[in-house]
CSV table of C-alpha atoms and ligand atoms in Angstrom, one decimal:
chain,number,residue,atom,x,y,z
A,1,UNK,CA,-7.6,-40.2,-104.9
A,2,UNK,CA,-6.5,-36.7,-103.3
A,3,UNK,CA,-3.8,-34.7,-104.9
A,4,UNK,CA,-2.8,-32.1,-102.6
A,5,UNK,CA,0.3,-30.0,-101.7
A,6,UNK,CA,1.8,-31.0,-98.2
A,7,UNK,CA,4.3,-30.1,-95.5
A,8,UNK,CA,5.5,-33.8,-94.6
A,9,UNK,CA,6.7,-33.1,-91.0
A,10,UNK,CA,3.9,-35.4,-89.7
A,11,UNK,CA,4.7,-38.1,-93.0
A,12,UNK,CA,8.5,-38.8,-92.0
A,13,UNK,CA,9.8,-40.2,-88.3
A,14,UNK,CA,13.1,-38.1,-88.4
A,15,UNK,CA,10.1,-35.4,-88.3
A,16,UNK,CA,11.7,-33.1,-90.8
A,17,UNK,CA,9.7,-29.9,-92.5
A,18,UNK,CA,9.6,-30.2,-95.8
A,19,UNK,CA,7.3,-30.0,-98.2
A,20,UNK,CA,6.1,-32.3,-101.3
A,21,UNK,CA,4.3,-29.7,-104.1
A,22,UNK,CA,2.8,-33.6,-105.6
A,23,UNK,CA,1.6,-35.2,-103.2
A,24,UNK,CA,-1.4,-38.0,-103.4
A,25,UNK,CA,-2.1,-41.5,-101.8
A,26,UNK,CA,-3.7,-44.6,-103.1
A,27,UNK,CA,-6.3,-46.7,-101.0
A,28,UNK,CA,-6.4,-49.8,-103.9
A,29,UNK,CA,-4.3,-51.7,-106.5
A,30,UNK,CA,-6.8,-49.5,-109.2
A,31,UNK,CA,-5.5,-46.3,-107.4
A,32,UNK,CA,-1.9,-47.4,-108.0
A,33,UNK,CA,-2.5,-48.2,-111.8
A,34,UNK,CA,-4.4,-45.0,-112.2
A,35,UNK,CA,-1.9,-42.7,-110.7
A,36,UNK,CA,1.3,-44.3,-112.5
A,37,UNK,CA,-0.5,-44.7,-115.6
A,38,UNK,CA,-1.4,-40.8,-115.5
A,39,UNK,CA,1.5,-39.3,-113.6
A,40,UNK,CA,4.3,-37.9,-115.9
A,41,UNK,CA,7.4,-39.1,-113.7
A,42,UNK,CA,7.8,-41.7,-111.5
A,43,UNK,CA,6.7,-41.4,-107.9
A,44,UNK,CA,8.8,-41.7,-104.6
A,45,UNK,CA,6.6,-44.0,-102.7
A,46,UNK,CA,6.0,-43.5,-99.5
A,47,UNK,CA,4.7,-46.0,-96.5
A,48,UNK,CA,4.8,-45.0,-92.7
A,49,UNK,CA,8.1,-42.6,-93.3
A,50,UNK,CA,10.2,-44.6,-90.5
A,51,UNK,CA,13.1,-45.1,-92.8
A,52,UNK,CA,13.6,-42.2,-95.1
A,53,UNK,CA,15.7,-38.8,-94.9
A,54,UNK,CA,14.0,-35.9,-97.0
A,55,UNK,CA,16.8,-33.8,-97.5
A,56,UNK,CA,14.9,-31.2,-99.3
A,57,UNK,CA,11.3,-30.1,-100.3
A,58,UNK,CA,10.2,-33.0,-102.5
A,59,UNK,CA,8.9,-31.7,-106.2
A,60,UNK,CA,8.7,-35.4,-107.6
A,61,UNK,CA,5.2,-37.1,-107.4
A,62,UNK,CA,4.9,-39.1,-103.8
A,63,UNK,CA,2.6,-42.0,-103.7
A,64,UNK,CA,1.4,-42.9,-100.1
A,65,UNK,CA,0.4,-46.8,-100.1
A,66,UNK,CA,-2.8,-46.7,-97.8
A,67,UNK,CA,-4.1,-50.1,-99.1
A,68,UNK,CA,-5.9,-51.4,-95.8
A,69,UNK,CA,-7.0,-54.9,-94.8
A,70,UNK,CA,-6.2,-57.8,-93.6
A,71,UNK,CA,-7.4,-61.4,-95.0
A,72,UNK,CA,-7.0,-65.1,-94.2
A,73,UNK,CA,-6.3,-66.7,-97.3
A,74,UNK,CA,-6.0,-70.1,-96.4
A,75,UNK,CA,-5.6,-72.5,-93.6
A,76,UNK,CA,-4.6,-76.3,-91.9
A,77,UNK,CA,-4.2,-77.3,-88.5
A,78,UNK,CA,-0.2,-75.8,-88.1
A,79,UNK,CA,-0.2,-72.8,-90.3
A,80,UNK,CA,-2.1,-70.1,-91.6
A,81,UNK,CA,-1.8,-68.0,-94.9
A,82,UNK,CA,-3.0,-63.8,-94.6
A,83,UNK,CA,-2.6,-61.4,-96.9
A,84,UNK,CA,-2.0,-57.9,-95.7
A,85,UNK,CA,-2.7,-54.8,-97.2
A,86,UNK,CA,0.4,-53.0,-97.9
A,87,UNK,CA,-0.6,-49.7,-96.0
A,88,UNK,CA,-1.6,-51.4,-92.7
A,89,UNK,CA,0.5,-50.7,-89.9
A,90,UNK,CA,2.9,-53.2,-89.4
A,91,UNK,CA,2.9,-53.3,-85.3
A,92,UNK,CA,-0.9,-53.4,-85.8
A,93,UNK,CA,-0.4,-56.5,-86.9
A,94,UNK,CA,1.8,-58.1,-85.2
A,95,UNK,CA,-0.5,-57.3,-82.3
A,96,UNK,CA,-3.8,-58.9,-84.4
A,97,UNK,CA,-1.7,-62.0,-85.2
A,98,UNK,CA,-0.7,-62.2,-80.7
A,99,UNK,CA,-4.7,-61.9,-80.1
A,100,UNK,CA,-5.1,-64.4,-82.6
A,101,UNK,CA,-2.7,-66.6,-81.2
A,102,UNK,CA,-0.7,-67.1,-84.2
A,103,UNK,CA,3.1,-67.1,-84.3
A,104,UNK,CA,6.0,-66.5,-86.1
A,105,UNK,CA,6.4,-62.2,-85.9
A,106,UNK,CA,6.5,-61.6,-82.2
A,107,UNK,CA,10.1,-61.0,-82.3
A,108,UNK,CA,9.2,-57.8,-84.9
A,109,UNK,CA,6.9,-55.9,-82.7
A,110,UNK,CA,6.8,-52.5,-82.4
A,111,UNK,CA,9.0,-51.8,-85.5
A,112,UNK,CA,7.6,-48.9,-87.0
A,113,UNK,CA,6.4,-48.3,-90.5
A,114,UNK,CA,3.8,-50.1,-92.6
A,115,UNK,CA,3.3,-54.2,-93.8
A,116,UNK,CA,4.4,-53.0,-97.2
A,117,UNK,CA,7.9,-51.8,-96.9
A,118,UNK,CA,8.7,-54.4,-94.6
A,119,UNK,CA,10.1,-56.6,-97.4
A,120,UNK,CA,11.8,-53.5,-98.9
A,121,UNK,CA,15.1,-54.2,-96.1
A,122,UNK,CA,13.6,-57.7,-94.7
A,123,UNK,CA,12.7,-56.2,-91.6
A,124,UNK,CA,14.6,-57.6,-88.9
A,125,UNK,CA,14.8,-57.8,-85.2
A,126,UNK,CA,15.7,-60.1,-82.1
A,127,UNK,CA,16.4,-63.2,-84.0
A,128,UNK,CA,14.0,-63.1,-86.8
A,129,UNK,CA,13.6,-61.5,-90.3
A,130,UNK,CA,11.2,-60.8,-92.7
A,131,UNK,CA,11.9,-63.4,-94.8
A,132,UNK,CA,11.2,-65.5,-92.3
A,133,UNK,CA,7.5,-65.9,-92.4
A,134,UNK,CA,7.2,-64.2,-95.4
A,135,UNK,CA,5.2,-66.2,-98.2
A,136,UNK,CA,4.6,-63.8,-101.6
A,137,UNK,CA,3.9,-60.0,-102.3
A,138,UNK,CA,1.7,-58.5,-104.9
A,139,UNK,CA,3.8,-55.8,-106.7
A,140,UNK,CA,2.7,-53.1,-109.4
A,141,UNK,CA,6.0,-52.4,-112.0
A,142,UNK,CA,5.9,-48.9,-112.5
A,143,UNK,CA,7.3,-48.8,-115.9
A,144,UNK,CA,5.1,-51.8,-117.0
A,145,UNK,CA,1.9,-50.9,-115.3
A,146,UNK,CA,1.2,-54.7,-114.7
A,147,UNK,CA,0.9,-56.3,-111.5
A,148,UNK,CA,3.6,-59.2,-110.7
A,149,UNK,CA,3.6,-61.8,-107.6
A,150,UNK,CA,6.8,-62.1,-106.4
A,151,UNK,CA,7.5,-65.7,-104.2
A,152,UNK,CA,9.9,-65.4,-101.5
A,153,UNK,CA,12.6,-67.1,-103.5
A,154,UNK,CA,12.8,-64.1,-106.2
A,155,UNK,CA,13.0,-61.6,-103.3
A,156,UNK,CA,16.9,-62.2,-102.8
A,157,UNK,CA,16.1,-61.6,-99.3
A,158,UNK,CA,19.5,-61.0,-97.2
A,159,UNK,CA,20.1,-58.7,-93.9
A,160,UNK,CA,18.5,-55.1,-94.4
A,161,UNK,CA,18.0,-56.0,-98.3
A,162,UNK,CA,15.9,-57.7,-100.3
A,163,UNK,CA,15.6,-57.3,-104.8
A,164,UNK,CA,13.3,-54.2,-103.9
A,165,UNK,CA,16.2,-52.4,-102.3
A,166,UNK,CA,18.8,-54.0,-105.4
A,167,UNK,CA,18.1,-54.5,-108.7
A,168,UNK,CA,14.4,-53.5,-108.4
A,169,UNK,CA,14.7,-50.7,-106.5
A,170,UNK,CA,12.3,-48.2,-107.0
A,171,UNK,CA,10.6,-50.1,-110.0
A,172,UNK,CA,8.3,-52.2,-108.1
A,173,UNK,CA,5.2,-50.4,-106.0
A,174,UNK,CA,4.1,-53.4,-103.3
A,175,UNK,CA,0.5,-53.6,-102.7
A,176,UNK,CA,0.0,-56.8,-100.5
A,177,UNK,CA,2.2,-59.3,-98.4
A,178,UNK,CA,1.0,-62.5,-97.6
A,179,UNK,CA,2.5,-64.4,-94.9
A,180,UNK,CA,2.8,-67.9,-93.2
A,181,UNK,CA,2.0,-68.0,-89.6
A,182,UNK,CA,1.8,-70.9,-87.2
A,183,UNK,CA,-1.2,-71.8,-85.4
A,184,UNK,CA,0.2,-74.3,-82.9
A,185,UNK,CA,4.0,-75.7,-82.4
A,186,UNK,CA,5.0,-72.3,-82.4
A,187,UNK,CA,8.9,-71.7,-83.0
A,188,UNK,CA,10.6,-69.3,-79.9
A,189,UNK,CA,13.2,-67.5,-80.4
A,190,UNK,CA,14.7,-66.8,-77.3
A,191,UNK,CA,17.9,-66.9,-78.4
A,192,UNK,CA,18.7,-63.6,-78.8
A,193,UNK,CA,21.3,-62.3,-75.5
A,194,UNK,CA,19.2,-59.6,-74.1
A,195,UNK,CA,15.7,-62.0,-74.5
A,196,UNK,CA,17.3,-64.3,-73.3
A,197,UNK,CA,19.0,-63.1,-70.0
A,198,UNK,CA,15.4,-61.3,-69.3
A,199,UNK,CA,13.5,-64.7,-69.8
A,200,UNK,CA,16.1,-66.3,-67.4
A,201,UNK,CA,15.5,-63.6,-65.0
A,202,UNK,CA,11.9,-63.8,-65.0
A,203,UNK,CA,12.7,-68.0,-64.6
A,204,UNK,CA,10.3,-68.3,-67.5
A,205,UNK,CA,11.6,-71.3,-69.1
A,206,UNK,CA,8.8,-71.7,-71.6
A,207,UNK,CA,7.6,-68.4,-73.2
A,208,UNK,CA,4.7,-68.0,-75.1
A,209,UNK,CA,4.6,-65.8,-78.4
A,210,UNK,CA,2.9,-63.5,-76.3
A,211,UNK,CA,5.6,-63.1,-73.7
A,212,UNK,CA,8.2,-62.9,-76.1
A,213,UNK,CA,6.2,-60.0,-77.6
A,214,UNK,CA,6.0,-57.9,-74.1
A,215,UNK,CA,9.8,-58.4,-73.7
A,216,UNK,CA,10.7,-57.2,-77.1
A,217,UNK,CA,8.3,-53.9,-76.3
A,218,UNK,CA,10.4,-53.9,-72.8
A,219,UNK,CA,13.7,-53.9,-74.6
A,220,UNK,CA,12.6,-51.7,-77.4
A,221,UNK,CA,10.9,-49.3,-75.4
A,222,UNK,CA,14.6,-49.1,-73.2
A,223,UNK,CA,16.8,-48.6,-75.8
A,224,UNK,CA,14.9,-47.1,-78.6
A,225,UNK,CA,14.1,-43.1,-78.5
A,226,UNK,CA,10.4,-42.8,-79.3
A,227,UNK,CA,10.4,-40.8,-82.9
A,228,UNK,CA,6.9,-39.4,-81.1
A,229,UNK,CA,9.6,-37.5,-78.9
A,230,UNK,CA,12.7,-37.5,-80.3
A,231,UNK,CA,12.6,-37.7,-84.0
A,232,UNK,CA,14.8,-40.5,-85.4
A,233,UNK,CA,14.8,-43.8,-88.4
A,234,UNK,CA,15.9,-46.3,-85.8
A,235,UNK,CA,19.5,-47.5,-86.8
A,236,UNK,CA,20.7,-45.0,-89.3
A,237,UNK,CA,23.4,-47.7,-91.5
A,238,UNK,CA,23.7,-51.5,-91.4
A,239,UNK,CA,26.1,-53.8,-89.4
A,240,UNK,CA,29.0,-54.1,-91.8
A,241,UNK,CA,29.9,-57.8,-93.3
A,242,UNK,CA,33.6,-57.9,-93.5
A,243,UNK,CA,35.5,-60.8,-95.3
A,244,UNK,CA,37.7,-63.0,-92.7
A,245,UNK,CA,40.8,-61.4,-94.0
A,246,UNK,CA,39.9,-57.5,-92.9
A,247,UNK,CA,38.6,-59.3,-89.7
A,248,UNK,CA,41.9,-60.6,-89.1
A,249,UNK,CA,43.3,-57.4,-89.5
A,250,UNK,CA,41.1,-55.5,-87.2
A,251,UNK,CA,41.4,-57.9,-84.7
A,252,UNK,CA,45.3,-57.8,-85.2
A,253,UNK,CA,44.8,-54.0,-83.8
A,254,UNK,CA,41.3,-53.9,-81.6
A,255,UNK,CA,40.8,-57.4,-80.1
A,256,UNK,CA,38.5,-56.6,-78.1
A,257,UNK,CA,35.7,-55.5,-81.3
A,258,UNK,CA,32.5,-57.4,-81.0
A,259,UNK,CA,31.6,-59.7,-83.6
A,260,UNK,CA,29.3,-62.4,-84.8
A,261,UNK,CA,30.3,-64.7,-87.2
A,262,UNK,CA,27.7,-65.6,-90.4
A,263,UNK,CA,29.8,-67.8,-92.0
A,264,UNK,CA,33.4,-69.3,-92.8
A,265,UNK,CA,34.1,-66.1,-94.3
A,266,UNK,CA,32.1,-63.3,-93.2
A,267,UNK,CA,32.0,-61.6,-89.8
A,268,UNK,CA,29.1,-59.0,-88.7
A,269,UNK,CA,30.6,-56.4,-87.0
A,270,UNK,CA,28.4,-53.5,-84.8
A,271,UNK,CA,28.1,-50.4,-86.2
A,272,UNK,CA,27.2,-48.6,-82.8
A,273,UNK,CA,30.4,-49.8,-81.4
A,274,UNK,CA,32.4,-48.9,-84.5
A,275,UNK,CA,30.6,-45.1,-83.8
A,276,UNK,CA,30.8,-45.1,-80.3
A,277,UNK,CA,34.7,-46.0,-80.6
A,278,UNK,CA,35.0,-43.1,-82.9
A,279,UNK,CA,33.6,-41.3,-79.7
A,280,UNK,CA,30.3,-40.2,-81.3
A,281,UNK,CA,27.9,-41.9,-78.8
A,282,UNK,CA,25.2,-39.8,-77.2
A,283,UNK,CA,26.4,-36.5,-78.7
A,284,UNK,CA,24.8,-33.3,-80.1
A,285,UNK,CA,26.2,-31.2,-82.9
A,286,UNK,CA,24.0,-28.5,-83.8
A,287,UNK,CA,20.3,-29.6,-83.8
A,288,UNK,CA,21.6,-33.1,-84.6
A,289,UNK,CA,23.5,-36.1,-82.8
A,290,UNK,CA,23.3,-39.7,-81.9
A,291,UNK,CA,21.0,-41.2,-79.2
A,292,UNK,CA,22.2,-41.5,-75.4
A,293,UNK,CA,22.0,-45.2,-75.0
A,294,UNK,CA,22.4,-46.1,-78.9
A,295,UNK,CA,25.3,-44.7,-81.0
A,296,UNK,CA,23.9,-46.0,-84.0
A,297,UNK,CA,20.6,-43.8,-83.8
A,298,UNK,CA,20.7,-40.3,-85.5
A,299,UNK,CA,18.6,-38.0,-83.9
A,300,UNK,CA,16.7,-34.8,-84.8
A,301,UNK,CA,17.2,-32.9,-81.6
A,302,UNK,CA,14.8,-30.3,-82.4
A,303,UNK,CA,14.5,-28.5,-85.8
A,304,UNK,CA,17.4,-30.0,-87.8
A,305,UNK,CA,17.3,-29.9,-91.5
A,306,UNK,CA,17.5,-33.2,-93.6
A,307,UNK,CA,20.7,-31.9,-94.5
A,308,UNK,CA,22.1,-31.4,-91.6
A,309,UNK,CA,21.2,-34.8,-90.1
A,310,UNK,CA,23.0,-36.4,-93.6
A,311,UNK,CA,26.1,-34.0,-93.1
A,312,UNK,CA,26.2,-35.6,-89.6
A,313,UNK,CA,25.9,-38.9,-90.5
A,314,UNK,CA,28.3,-38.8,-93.3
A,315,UNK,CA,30.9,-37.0,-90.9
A,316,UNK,CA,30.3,-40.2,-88.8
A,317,UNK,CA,30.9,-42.6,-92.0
A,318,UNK,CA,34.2,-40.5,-92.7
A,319,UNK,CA,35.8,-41.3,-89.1
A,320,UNK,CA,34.5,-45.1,-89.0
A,321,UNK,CA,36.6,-45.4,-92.2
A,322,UNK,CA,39.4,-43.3,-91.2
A,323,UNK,CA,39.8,-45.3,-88.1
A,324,UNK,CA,38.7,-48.9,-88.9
A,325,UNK,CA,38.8,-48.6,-92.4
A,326,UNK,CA,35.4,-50.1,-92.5
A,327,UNK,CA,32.8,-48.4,-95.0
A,328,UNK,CA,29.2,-47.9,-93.6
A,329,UNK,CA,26.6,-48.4,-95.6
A,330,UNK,CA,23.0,-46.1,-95.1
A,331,UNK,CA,19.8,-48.2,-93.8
A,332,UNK,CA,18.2,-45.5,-93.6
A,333,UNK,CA,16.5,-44.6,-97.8
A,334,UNK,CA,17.8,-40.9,-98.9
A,335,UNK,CA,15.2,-38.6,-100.6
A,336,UNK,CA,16.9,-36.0,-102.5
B,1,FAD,C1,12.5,-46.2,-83.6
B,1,FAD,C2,12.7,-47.0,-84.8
B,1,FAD,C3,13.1,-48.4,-84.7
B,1,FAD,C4,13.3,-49.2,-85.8
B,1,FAD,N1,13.7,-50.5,-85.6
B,1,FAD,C5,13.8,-51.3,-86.7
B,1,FAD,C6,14.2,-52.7,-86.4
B,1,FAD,O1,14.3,-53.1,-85.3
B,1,FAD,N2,14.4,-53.4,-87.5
B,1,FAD,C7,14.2,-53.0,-88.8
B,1,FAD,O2,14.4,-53.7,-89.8
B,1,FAD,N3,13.9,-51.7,-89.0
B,1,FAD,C8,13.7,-50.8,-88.0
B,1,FAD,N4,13.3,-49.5,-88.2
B,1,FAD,C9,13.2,-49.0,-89.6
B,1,FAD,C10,11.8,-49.0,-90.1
B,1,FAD,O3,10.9,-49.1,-89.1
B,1,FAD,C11,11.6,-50.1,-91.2
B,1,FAD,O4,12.5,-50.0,-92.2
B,1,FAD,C12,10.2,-50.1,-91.8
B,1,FAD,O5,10.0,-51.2,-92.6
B,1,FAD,C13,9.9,-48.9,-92.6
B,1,FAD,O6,8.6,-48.8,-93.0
B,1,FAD,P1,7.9,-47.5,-93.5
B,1,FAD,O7,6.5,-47.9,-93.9
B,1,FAD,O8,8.0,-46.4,-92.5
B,1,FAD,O9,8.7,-47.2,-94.8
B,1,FAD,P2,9.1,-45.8,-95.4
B,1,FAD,O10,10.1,-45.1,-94.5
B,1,FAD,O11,7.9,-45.0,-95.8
B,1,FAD,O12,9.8,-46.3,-96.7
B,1,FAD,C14,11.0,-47.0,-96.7
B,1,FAD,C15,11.4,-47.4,-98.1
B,1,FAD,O13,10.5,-48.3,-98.7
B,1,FAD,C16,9.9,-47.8,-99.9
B,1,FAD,N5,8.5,-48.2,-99.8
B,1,FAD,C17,7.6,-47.9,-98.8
B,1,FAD,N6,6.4,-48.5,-99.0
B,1,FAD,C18,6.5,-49.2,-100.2
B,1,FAD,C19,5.7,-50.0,-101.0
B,1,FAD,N7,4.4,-50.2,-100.7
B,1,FAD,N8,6.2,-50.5,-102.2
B,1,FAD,C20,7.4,-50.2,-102.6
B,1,FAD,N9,8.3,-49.5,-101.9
B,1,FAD,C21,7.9,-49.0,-100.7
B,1,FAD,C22,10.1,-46.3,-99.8
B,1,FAD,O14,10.2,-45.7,-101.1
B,1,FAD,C23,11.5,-46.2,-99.1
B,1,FAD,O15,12.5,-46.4,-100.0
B,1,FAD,C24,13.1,-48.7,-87.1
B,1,FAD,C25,12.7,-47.3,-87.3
B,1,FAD,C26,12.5,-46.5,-86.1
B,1,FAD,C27,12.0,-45.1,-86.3
């Protein structure tokens, strides 16, 4: 294990310059228990930094999860079981399981980050979530020091959350994921608008996984800034859920507000249209603002502090809620 102090520009996508005085990695379970069992306080954990804010210099212990691997753990003609190492990169492999021909995570490529903190918000994308073909995690409890495998029915997996990001947030330290794939039958899901009309356009009626996964790239690569170039955490809050009686309300004053309805009672309204209403679409305000073809992207145009990109983004929050009266809540994890 290294211990080292670090400027973690290069460790965070919104590619802000701060610096951790703690900072070490773990290549193994062993390294995990080592590190927690030593370290005085608890660790921020840290995986491929697409999804995190530093708004300061970090003086708190960071653990970077660099547990590599990938292993089949079991098999029958349909569907196969493989364990991931928590630090692989998670586009990696989605692009191993294409070449292998097995399906079920096409619909997730090119989301950044790592395998391990994809159950953290139940990754999500196009039609399909985490919890989807997720199968069990191996976890390390920080306070207990004992490693715990969690099935997918104690994960509480729901949009953007899971019990990692609630009630066992920051106690749990995920070292493996192991999921169920399909080998043949696979499931597509096409049904998403954009896939869809692209598909019909192309008069591919019958796509394979691997078609679905260069159409995904296609509209990704379209609408998403490339942190590479423009630093950024994807969407910066969630979709707000809104009960059927605030729906009814909103619609009573906006009726043309996009929505999509998850059940009897709850409607899933757009944040980037919520923002871009606000009229916050594709601006710059100092060396901040949000992306030109997605409002609900925060970018770093160049320099910004963390700061100054969450004193942005909470200046957006205040005029959603002055003007819809609809309360955003952060995807995006805050370091302090
Ligand atoms: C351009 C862009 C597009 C994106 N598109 C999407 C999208 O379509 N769908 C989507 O869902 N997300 C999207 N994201 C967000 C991001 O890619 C995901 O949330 C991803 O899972 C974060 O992984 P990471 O390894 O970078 O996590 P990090 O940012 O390093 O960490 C995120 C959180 O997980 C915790 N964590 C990390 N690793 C572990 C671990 N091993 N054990 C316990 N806790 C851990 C951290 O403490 C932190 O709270 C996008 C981001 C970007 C930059």
């Amino acid at each position: 294990m290294e211990t080292h102090i670090t400027s973690l520009k290069e460790y965070n996508t919104f590619g802000i310059e701060v610096t951790a005085t703690n900072f070490n990695n773990a290549k193994s379970e062993d390294e995990i228990l080592d590190f927690i069992t030593k370290s005085e306080s608890k660790p921020l954990i840290l995986g491929g930094g697409s999804n995190i804010l530093f708004k300061n210099n970090i003086t708190k212990p960071i653990l970077k999860i660099d547990i590599k691997g990938i292993k089949i753990i079991e098999e029958n003609e349909e569907s196969i079981y493989i364990s991931v190492g928590a630090g692989e990169n998670w586009n990696d492999f989605v692009k191993w399981s294409l070449v292998n021909n097995y399906g079920g995570i096409e619909n997730l490529s090119l989301i950044p980050g790592n395998v391990g903190s994809a159950p953290i918000q139940n990754i999500g994308a196009y039609g399909v979530e985490l919890n989807d073909i997720f199968h069990s995690c191996r976890a390390i409890s920080i306070d207990e020091k004992k490693l715990k495998i969690f099935k997918k029915e104690q994960c509480d997996f729901t949009y953007r959350s899971s019990i990692f990001k609630g009630k066992l947030k920051n106690k749990y330290i995920i070292s493996s994921v192991t999921f169920k794939l399909s080998k043949t039958n696979h499931i597509i899901n096409s049904e998403y608008k954009p896939l869809k009309d692209l598909l019909l356009n192309k008069g591919n009626l019958d796509p394979t996984i691997q078609d679905i996964s260069k159409l995904v790239i296609k509209i990704r690569t379209n609408k998403l800034p490339d942190p590479k170039k423009i630093g950024n955490c994807g969407s910066f809050f969630k979709n707000p859920i809104i009960s059927i009686t605030n729906f009814e309300k909103l619609m009573k004053r906006n009726n043309n507000i996009p929505y999509y309805k998850i059940s009897k009672n709850e409607f899933k309204i757009p944040a980037a249209w919520l923002i871009e209403e606000c009229g916050f679409k594709g601006i710059t305000e100092g060396k901040t603002g949000t992306h030109k073809k997605h409002a609900l992207v925060v970018v770093n145009k160049g320099g910004a502090s963390g700061e100054e990109i969450y004193r942005f983004s909470q200046k957006i929050k205040k005029s959603v809620l002055k003007k819809f009266n609809i309360l955003l809540e952060e995807e995006v994890n805050i370091f302090e």
